[in-house]
Coordinates of C-alpha atoms and ligand atoms in Angstrom, one line a residue:
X1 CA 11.0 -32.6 33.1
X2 CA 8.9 -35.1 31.4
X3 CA 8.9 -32.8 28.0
X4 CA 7.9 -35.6 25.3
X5 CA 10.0 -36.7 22.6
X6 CA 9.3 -36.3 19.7
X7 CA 9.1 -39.5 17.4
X8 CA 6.8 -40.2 14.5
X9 CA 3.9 -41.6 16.6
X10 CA 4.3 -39.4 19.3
X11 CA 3.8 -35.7 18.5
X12 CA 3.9 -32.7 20.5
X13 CA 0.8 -30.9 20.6
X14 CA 0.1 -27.4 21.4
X15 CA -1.4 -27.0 25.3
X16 CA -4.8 -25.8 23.6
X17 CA -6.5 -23.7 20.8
X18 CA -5.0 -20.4 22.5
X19 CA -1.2 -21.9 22.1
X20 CA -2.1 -22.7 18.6
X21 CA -3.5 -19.0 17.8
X22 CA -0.8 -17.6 19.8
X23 CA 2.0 -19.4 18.2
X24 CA 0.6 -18.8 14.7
X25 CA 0.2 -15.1 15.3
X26 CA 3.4 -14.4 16.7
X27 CA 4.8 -16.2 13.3
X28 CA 2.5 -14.4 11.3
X29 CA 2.7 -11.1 12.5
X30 CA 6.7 -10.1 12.1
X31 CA 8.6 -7.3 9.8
X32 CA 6.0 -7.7 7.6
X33 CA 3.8 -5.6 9.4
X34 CA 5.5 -3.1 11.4
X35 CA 8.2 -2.8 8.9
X36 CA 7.0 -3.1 5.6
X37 CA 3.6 -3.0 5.6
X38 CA 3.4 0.8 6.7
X39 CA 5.7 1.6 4.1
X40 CA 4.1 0.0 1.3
X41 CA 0.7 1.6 2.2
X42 CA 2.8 4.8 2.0
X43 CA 4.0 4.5 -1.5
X44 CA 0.5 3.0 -2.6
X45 CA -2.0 5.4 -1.5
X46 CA -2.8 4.9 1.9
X47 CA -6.3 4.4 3.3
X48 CA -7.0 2.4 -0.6
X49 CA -4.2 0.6 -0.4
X50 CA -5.2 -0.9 3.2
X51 CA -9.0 -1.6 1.9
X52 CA -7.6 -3.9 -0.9
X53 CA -5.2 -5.8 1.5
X54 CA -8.1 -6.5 3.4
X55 CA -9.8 -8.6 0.5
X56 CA -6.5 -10.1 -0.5
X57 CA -6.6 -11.1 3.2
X58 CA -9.5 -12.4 3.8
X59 CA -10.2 -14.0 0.0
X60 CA -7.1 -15.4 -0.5
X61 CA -4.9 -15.6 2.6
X62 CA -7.8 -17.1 4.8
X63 CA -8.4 -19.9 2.3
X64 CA -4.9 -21.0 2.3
X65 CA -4.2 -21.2 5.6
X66 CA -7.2 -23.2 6.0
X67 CA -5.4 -25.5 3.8
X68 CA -2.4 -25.4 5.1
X69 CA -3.8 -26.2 8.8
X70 CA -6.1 -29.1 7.2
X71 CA -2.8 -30.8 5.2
X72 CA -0.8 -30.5 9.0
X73 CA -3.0 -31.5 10.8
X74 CA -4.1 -34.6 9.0
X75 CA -0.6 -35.9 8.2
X76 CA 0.8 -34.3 11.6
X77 CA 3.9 -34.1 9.7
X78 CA 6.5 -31.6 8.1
X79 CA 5.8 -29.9 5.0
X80 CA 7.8 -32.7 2.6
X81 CA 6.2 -36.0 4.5
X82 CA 2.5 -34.3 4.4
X83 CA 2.4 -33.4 0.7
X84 CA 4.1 -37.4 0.3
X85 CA 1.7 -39.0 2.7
X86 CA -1.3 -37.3 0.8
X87 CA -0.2 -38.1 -2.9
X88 CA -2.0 -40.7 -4.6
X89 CA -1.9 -39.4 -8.6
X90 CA 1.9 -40.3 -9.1
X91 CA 1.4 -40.2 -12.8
X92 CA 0.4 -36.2 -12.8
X93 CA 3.1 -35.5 -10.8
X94 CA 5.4 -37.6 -13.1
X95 CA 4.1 -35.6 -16.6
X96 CA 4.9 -31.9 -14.5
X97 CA 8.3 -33.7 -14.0
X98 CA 8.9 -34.2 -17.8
X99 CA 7.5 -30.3 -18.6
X100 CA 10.1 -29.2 -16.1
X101 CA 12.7 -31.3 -18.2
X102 CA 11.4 -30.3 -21.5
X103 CA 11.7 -26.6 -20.1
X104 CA 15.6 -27.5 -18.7
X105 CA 16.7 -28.8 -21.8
X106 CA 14.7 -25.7 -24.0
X107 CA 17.4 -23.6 -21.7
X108 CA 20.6 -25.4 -22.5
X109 CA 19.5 -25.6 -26.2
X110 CA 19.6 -21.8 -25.8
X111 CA 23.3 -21.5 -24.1
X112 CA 21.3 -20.8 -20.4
X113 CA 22.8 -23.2 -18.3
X114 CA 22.0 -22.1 -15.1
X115 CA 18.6 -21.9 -15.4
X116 CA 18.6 -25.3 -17.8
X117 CA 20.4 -27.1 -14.9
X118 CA 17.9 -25.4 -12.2
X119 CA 15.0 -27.4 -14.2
X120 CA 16.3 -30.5 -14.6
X121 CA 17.0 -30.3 -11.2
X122 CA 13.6 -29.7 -10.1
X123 CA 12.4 -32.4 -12.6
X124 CA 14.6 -35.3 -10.8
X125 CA 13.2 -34.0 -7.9
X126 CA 9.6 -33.9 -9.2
X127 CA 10.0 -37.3 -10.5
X128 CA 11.7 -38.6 -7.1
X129 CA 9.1 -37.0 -4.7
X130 CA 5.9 -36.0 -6.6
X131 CA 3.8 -33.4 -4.5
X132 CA 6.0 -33.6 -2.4
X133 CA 8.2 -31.2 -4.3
X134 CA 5.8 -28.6 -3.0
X135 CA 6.6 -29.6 0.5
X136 CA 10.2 -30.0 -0.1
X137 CA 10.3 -26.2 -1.7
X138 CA 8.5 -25.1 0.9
X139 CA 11.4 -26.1 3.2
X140 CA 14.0 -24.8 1.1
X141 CA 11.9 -21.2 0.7
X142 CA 11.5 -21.1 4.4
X143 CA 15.8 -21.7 4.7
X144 CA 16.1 -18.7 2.2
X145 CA 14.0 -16.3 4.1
X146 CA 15.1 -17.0 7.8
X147 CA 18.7 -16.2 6.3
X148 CA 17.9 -12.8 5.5
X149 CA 15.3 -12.1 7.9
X150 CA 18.2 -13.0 10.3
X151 CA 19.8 -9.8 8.6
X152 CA 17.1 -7.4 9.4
X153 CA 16.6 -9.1 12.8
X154 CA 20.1 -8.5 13.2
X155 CA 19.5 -4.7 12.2
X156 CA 16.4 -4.2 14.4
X157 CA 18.2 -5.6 17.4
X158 CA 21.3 -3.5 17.2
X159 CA 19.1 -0.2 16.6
X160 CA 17.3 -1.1 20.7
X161 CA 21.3 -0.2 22.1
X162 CA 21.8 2.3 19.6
X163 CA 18.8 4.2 21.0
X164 CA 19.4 3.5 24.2
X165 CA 23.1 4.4 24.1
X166 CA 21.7 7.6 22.1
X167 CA 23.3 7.3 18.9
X168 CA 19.7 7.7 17.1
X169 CA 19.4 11.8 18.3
X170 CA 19.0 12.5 14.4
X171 CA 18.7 16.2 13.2
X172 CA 18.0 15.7 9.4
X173 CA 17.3 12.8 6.9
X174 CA 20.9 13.0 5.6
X175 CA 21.9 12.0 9.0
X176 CA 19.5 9.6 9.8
X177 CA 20.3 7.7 6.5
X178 CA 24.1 7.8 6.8
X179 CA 23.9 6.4 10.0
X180 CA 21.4 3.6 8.6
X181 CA 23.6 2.9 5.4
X182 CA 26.9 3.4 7.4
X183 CA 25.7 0.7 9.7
X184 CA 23.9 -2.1 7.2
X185 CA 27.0 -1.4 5.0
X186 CA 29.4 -2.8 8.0
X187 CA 29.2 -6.5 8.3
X188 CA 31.4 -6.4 11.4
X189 CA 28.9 -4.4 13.5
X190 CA 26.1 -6.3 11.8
X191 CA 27.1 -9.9 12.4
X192 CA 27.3 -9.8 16.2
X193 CA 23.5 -8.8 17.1
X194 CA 22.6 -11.2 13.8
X195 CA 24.1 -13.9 15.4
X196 CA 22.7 -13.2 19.0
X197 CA 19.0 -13.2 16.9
X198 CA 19.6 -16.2 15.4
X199 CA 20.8 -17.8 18.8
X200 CA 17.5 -15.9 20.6
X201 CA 15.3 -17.8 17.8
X202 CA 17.5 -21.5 18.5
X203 CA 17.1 -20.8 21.9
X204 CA 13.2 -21.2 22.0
X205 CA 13.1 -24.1 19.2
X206 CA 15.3 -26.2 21.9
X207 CA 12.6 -26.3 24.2
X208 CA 10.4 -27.5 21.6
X209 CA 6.3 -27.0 21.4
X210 CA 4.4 -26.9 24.2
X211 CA 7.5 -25.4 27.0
X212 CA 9.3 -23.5 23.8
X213 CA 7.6 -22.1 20.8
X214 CA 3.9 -21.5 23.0
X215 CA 5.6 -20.1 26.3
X216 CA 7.3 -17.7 24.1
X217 CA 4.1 -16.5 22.2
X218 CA 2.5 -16.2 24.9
X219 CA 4.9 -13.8 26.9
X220 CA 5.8 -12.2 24.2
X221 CA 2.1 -11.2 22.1
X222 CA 1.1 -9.5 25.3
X223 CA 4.0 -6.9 25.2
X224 CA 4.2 -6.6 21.4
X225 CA 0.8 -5.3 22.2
X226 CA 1.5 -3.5 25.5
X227 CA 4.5 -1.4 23.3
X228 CA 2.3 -1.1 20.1
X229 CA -0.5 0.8 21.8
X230 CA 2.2 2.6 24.0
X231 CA 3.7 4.2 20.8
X232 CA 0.2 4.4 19.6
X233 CA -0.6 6.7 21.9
X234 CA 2.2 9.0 21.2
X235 CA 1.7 9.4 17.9
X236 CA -2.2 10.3 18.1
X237 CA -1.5 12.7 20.7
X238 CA 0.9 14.7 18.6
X239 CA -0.3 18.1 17.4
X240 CA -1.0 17.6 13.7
X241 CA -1.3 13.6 14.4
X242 CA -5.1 14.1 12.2
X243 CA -3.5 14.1 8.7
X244 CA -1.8 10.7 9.2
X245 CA -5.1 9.1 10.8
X246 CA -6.6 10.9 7.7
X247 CA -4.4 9.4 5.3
X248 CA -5.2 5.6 6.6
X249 CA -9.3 6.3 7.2
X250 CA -9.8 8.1 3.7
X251 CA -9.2 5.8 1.1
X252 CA -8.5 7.8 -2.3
X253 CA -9.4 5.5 -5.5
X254 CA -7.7 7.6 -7.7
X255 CA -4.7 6.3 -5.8
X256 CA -5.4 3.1 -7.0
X257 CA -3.3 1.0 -9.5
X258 CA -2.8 -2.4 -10.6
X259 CA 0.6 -2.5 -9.5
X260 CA -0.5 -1.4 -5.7
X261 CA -3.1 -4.5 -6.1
X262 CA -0.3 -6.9 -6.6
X263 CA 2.3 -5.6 -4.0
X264 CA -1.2 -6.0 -1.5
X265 CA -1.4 -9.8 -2.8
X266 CA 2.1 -10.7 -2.2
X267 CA 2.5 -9.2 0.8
X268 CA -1.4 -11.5 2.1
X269 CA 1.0 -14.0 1.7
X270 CA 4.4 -13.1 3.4
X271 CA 2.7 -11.5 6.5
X272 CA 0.3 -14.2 6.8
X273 CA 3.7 -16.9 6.7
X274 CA 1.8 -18.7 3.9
X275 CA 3.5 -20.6 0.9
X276 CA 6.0 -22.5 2.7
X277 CA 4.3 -24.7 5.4
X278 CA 5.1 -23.0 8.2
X279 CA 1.7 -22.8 9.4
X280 CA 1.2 -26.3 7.9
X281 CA 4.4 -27.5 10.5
X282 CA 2.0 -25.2 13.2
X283 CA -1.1 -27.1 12.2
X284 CA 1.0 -30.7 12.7
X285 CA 1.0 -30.0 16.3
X286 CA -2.6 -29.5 16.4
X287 CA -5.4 -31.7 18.5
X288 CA -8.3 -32.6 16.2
X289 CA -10.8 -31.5 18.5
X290 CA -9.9 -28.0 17.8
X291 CA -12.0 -25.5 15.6
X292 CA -9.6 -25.1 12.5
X293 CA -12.0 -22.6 11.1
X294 CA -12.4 -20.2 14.0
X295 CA -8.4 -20.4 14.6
X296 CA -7.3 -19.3 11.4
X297 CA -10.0 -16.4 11.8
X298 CA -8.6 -15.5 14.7
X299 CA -4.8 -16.0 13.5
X300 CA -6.0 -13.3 10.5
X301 CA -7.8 -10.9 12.4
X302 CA -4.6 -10.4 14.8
X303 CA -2.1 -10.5 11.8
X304 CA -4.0 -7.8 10.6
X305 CA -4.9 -5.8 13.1
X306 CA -1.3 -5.4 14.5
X307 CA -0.7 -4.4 10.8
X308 CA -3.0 -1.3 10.8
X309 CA -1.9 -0.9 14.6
X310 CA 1.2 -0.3 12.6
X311 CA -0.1 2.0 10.6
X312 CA -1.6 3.9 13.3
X313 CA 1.8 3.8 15.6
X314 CA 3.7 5.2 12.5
X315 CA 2.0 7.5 9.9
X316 CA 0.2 9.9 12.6
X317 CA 3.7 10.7 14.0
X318 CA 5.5 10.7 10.6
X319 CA 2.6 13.7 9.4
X320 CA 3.0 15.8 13.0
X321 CA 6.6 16.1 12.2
X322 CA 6.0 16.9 8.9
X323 CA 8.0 14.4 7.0
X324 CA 6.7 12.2 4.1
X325 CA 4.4 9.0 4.1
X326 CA 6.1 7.1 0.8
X327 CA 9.9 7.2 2.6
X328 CA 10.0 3.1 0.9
X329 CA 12.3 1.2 3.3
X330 CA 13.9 3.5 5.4
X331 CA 10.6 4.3 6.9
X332 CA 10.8 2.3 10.5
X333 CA 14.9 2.6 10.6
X334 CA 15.6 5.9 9.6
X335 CA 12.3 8.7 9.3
X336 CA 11.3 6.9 12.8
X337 CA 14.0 7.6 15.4
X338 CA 13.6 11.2 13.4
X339 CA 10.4 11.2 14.3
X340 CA 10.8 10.8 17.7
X341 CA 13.8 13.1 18.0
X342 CA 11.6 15.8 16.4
X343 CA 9.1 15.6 19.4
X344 CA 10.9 17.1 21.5
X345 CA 10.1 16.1 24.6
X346 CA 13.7 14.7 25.1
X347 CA 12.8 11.5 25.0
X348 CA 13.5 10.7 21.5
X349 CA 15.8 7.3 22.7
X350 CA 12.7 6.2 24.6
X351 CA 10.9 5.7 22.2
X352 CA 13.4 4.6 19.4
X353 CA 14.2 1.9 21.3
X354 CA 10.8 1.1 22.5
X355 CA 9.7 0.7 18.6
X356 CA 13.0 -1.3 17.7
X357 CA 12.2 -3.9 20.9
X358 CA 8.8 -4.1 19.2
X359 CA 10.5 -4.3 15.9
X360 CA 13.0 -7.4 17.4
X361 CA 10.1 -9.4 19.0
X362 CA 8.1 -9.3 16.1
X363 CA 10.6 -10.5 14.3
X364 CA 11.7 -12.7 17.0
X365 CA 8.5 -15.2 17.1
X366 CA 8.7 -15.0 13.1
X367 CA 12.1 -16.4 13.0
X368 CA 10.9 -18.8 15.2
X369 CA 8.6 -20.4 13.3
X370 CA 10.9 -20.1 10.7
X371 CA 13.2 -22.5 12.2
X372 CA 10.9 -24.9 13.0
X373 CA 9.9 -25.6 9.9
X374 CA 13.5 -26.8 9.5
X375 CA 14.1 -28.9 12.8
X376 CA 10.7 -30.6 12.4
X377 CA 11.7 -32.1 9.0
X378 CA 15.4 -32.7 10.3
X379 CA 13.4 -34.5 12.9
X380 CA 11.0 -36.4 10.7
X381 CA 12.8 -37.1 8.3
X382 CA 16.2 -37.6 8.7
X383 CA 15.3 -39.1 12.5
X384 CA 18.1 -36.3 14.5
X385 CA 16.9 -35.4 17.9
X386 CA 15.0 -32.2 18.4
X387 CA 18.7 -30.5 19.7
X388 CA 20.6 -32.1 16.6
X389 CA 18.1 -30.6 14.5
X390 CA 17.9 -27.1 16.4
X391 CA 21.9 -26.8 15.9
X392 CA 22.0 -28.1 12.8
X393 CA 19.5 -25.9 11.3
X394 CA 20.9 -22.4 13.1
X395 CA 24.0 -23.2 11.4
X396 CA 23.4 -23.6 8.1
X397 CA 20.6 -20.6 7.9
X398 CA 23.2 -18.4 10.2
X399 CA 25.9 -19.1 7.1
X400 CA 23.6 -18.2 4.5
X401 CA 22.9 -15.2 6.8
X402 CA 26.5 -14.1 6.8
X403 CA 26.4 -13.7 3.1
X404 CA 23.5 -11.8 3.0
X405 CA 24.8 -9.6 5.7
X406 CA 28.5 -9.8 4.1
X407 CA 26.5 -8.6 0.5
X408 CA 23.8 -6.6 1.8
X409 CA 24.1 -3.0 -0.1
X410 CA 26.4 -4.7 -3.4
X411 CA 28.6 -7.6 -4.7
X412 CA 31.5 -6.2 -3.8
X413 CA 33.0 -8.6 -0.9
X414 CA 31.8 -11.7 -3.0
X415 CA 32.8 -10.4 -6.4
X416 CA 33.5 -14.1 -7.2
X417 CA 30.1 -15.0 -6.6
X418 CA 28.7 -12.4 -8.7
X419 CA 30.9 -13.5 -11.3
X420 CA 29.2 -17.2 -10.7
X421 CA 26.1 -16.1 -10.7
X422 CA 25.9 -13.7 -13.9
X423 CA 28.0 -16.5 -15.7
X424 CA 25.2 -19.2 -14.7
X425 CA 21.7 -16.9 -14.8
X426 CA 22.7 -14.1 -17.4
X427 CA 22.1 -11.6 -14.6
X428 CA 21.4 -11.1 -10.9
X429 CA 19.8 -8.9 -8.2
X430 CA 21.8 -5.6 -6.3
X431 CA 23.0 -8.1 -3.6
X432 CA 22.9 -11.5 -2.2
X433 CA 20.7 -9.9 0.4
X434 CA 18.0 -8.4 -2.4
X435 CA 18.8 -12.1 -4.3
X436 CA 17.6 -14.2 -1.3
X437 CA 14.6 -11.9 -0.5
X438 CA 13.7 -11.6 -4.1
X439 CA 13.7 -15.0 -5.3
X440 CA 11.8 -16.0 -2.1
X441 CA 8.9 -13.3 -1.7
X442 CA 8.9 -12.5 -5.7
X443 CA 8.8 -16.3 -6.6
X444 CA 9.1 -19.0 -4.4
X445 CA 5.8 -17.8 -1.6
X446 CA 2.9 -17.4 -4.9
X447 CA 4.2 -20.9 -6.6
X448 CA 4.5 -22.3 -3.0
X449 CA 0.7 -20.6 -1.9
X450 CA -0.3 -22.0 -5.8
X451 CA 1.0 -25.5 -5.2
X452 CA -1.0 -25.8 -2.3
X453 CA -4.5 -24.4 -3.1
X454 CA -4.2 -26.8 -6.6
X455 CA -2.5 -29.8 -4.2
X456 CA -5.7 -29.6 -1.7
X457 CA -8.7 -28.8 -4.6
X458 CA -7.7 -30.9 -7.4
X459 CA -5.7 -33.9 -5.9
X460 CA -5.6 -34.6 -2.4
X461 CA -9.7 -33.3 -3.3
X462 CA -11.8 -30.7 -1.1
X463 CA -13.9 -33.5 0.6
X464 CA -11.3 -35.2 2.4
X465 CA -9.7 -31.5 3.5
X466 CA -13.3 -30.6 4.4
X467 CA -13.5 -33.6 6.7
X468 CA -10.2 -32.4 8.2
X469 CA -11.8 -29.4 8.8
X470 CA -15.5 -30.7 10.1
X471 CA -13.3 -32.2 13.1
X472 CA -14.0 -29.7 16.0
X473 CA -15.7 -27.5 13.7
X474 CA -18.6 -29.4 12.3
X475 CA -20.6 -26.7 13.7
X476 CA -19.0 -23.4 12.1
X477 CA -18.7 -25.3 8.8
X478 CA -21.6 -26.7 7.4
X479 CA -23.6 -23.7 8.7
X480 CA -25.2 -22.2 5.5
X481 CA -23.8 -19.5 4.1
X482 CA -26.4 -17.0 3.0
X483 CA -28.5 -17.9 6.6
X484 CA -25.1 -16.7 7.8
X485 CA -25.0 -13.7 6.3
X486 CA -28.4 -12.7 7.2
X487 CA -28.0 -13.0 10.7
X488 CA -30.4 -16.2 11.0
X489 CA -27.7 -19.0 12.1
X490 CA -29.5 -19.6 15.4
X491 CA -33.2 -19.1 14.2
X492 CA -34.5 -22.7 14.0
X493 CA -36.8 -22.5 11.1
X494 CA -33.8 -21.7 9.1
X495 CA -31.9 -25.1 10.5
X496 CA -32.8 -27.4 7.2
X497 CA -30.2 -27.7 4.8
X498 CA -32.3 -26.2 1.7
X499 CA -29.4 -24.5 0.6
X500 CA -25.9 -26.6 -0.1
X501 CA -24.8 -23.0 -0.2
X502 CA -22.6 -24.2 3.4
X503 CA -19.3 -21.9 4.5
X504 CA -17.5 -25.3 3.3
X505 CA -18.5 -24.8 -0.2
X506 CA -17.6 -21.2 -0.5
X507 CA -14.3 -22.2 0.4
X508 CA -13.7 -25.1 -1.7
X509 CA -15.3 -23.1 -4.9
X510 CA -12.3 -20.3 -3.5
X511 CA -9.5 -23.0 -3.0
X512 CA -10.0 -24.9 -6.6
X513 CA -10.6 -22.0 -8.8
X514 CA -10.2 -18.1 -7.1
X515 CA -7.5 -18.4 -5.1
X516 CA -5.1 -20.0 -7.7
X517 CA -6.1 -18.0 -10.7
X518 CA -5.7 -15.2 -8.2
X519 CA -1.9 -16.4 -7.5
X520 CA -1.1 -17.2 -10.9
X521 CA -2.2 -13.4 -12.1
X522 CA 0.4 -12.0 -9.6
X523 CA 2.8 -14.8 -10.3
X524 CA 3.0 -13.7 -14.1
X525 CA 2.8 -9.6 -13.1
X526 CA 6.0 -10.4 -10.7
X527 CA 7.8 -11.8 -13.1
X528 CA 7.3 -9.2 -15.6
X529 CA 5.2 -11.4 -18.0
X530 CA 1.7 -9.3 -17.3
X531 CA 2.0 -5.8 -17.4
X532 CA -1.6 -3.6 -16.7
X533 CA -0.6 -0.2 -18.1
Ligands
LIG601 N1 5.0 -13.4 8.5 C1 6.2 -12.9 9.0 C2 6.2 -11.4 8.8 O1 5.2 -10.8 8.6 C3 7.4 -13.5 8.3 C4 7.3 -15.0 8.1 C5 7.4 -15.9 9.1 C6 7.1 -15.7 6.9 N2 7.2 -17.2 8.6 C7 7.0 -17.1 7.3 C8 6.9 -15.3 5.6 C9 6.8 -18.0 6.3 C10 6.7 -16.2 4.6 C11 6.6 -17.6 5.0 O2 7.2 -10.8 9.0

């Protein structure tokens, strides 16, 4: 097999633009959209909730992964040795270093030592690496969420044999969700079909890019479609299936609060993979004669389309059998296989497991690209092979993994670490499981998405990304927007550049000023400084 290896000068690329789109789609689209973004449109309206996603999506999310392809794809590095490579303004970096201190030592002076040593950590490290402390957190945040998406991968994996070997035949709710919280509650039945997800998701990463990561995608998107408009079908062909189609289509304003604004930003971010170069380590293995505009497009549009396919697979079934849209979690593992049961057509395991394979492969290319983000900095920067890396990296995320699994509903197997925790922070979260996902999603993804868009329009500055960008899309991006918008991009009279109003400025006026204020407005609401009622 002549599969290259991988040194500095020598990168693997992707086989073409589709293997890029593929790859980046099947991280994108995950959990995020078949199991939690159905839910949160049922506890936030509906049909409203969905329109503003959309703009979150396309005004925010686009412009960042933009970014993040441009910074990968330049450097063709790992998140830490792009954000190094591309710092020049040491001496800014160096002053957020000393506010970081300032802020430690304003802790310890108040008797909060965890959080004052959590600062002054992050100032040695601001000092030591500059921007590329965004890079290095990004790595970290991506270790954090693989360990408890190994968790739920672990969960959606068991449920396919539990439907197959009929243990999902619920009657009621009450059963349905004794079952669910009987199961996550047992770390011994967990662990074994966690462990098998997180040796599924090592087992692709060995083979690397181009025979690895893109064969996978590209087996795998096709099915996650074939089974998404499978179960589609069912549910729109249920008798009563209208009122859920109605509840997406008919978007009700007076549904509409601030809060369900924020929960739609945050989640732009999580189901897009943005906010911890992940699509940045994606974009490293990028040719520069690809369109980086019309990819990212194209990774959105599918991201969000399986996301309202979703939708459509869940809430017209969930209304036919009468039960309600704003379940919150439980949704996909417990009012589902209810669901399907209440059909009636006897083939209620069918089509439980059918939705928790679609579940696992979802997840399955997300935890992927998880892991990669890992074994290509492992790679770059600590020079292991690519197989080194791979077991390395499974490891370490499988351990954290355990913990989460081992503390999934409360503290009380790690009672020790609670102890450590509340002694060090003051407080903590339900579980090491609701810890990890809450310090990741809630924090870590907006300062991550916010480092970025200020990294690429203040420092690293939106020309050089822009001539990232004008590589294999010189075309798309200097077109003008307003000609665009009008329909008159191939009418020649309109071809001189009277306006400097291009699709490259819109999107460096987004990246230096709307995006970030944007971030840092759900930053503050998340962490309970910014309250809108
Ligand atoms: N986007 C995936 C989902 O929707 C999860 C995911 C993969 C992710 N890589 C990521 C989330 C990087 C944040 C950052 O389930």
């Amino acid at each position: 097999m002549n599969m290259k290896r991988n040194t500095s000068n020598e990168r693997e690329h992707w086989g073409g633009s589709l293997g890029f789109i593929f790859a980046a789609a099947g991280s994108a689209i995950g959990l995020g959209n078949i199991w939690k973004f159905p839910y949160i449109t049922g506890m936030n309206g509906g049909g409203v909730f969905i329109l503003v996603y959309l703009f979150c999506i396309f005004l925010i999310g686009l412009p960042i992964m933009i970014c993040e392809i441009a910074i990968g794809r330049h450097t063709q590095k790992n998140p830490l040795g792009a954000f190094l490579q591309l710092d020049k303004n040491n001496r800014l970096s160096r002053s957020f270093g000393t506010v970081f201190l300032l802020i430690g030592l304003g802790f310890f002076c108040f008797g909060k030592y965890g959080l004052g040593g959590v600062f002054s950590l992050i100032a040695v490290i601001v000092y030591y690496f500059g921007w590329g402390f965004v890079g290095l957190g990004g790595i970290f945040t991506g270790f954090l969420i693989l360990a408890f998406y190994g968790t739920v991968g672990g969960w959606v994996t068991a449920y396919i044999f539990k439907g197959l070997f009929q243990q999902l035949n619920f009657e009621t709710v009450e059963e349905a969700s004794q079952v669910f919280n009987n199961f996550v509650a047992s770390p011994t039945s967990v662990l074994p079909y966690q462990i098998v997800f997180m040796l599924l998701c090592a087992f692709v990463v060995w083979f690397g890019i181009k025979n690895g990561i893109e064969l996978a995608s590209k087996l795998l998107l096709p099915f996650l479609f074939i089974l998404l408009i499978i179960l589609i079908l069912r549910g729109i062909t249920l008798d009563g299936a209208n009122k859920g189609i109605e509840f997406l289509v008919s978007p009700d304003f007076s549904k509409l609060t601030p809060e369900g604004v924020l929960v739609a930003l945050g989640h732009a971010f999580f189901s897009l993979s943005l906010g911890m170069g992940c699509i940045l380590t994606y974009g490293s293995y990028l040719d520069p004669s690809k369109n980086i505009l019309s990819s990212s497009l194209n990774i959105v549009f599918l991201d969000t389309m399986v996301a309202l396919m979703a939708g459509f697979a869940i809430f017209p079934a969930v209304f036919a059998m009468g039960m309600s849209p704003d379940a919150g979690p439980g949704l996909a593992l417990q009012i589902m296989p209810l669901t399907f049961n209440s059909i009636g057509d006897h083939l209620g395991w069918l089509w439980s497991s059918l939705f928790f394979l679609l579940l696992s492969i979802a997840a399955w290319t997300s935890g992927i690209s998880l892991l990669e983000v890992l074994v290509t900095s492992l790679i770059d920067e600590f020079k292991f092979s690519r197989h080194q890396a791979v077991m390395f990296s499974t490891v370490i995320t499988t351990a954290l993994g355990v913990l989460a699994t081992v503390c999934c509903t409360d503290w009380s197997r790690l009672p020790w670490l609670e102890k450590a925790l509340v002694a060090l922070f003051g407080s903590t979260n339900n579980s090491m499981f609701d810890l990890l996902d809450n310090i990741s999603c809630n924090y870590l993804l907006p300062l991550g998405g916010l480092g970025t868009s200020i990294f690429v329009g203040w420092i690293w500055g939106t020309h050089h990304a822009i001539a990232e960008i004008r590589r294999g899309s010189h075309q798309t991006v200097d077109v003008n927007f307003f000609t665009l918008l009008a329909g008159l991009k191939d009418d020649p009279n309109s071809q001189e550049k009277t306006h400097t109003m291009t699709l490259a400025t819109v999107w460096g006026i987004f990246i230096r000023f709307i995006t970030p204020i944007c971030v840092i407005i759900a930053f503050l609401h998340a962490i309970g400084w910014l309250h809108f009622d």
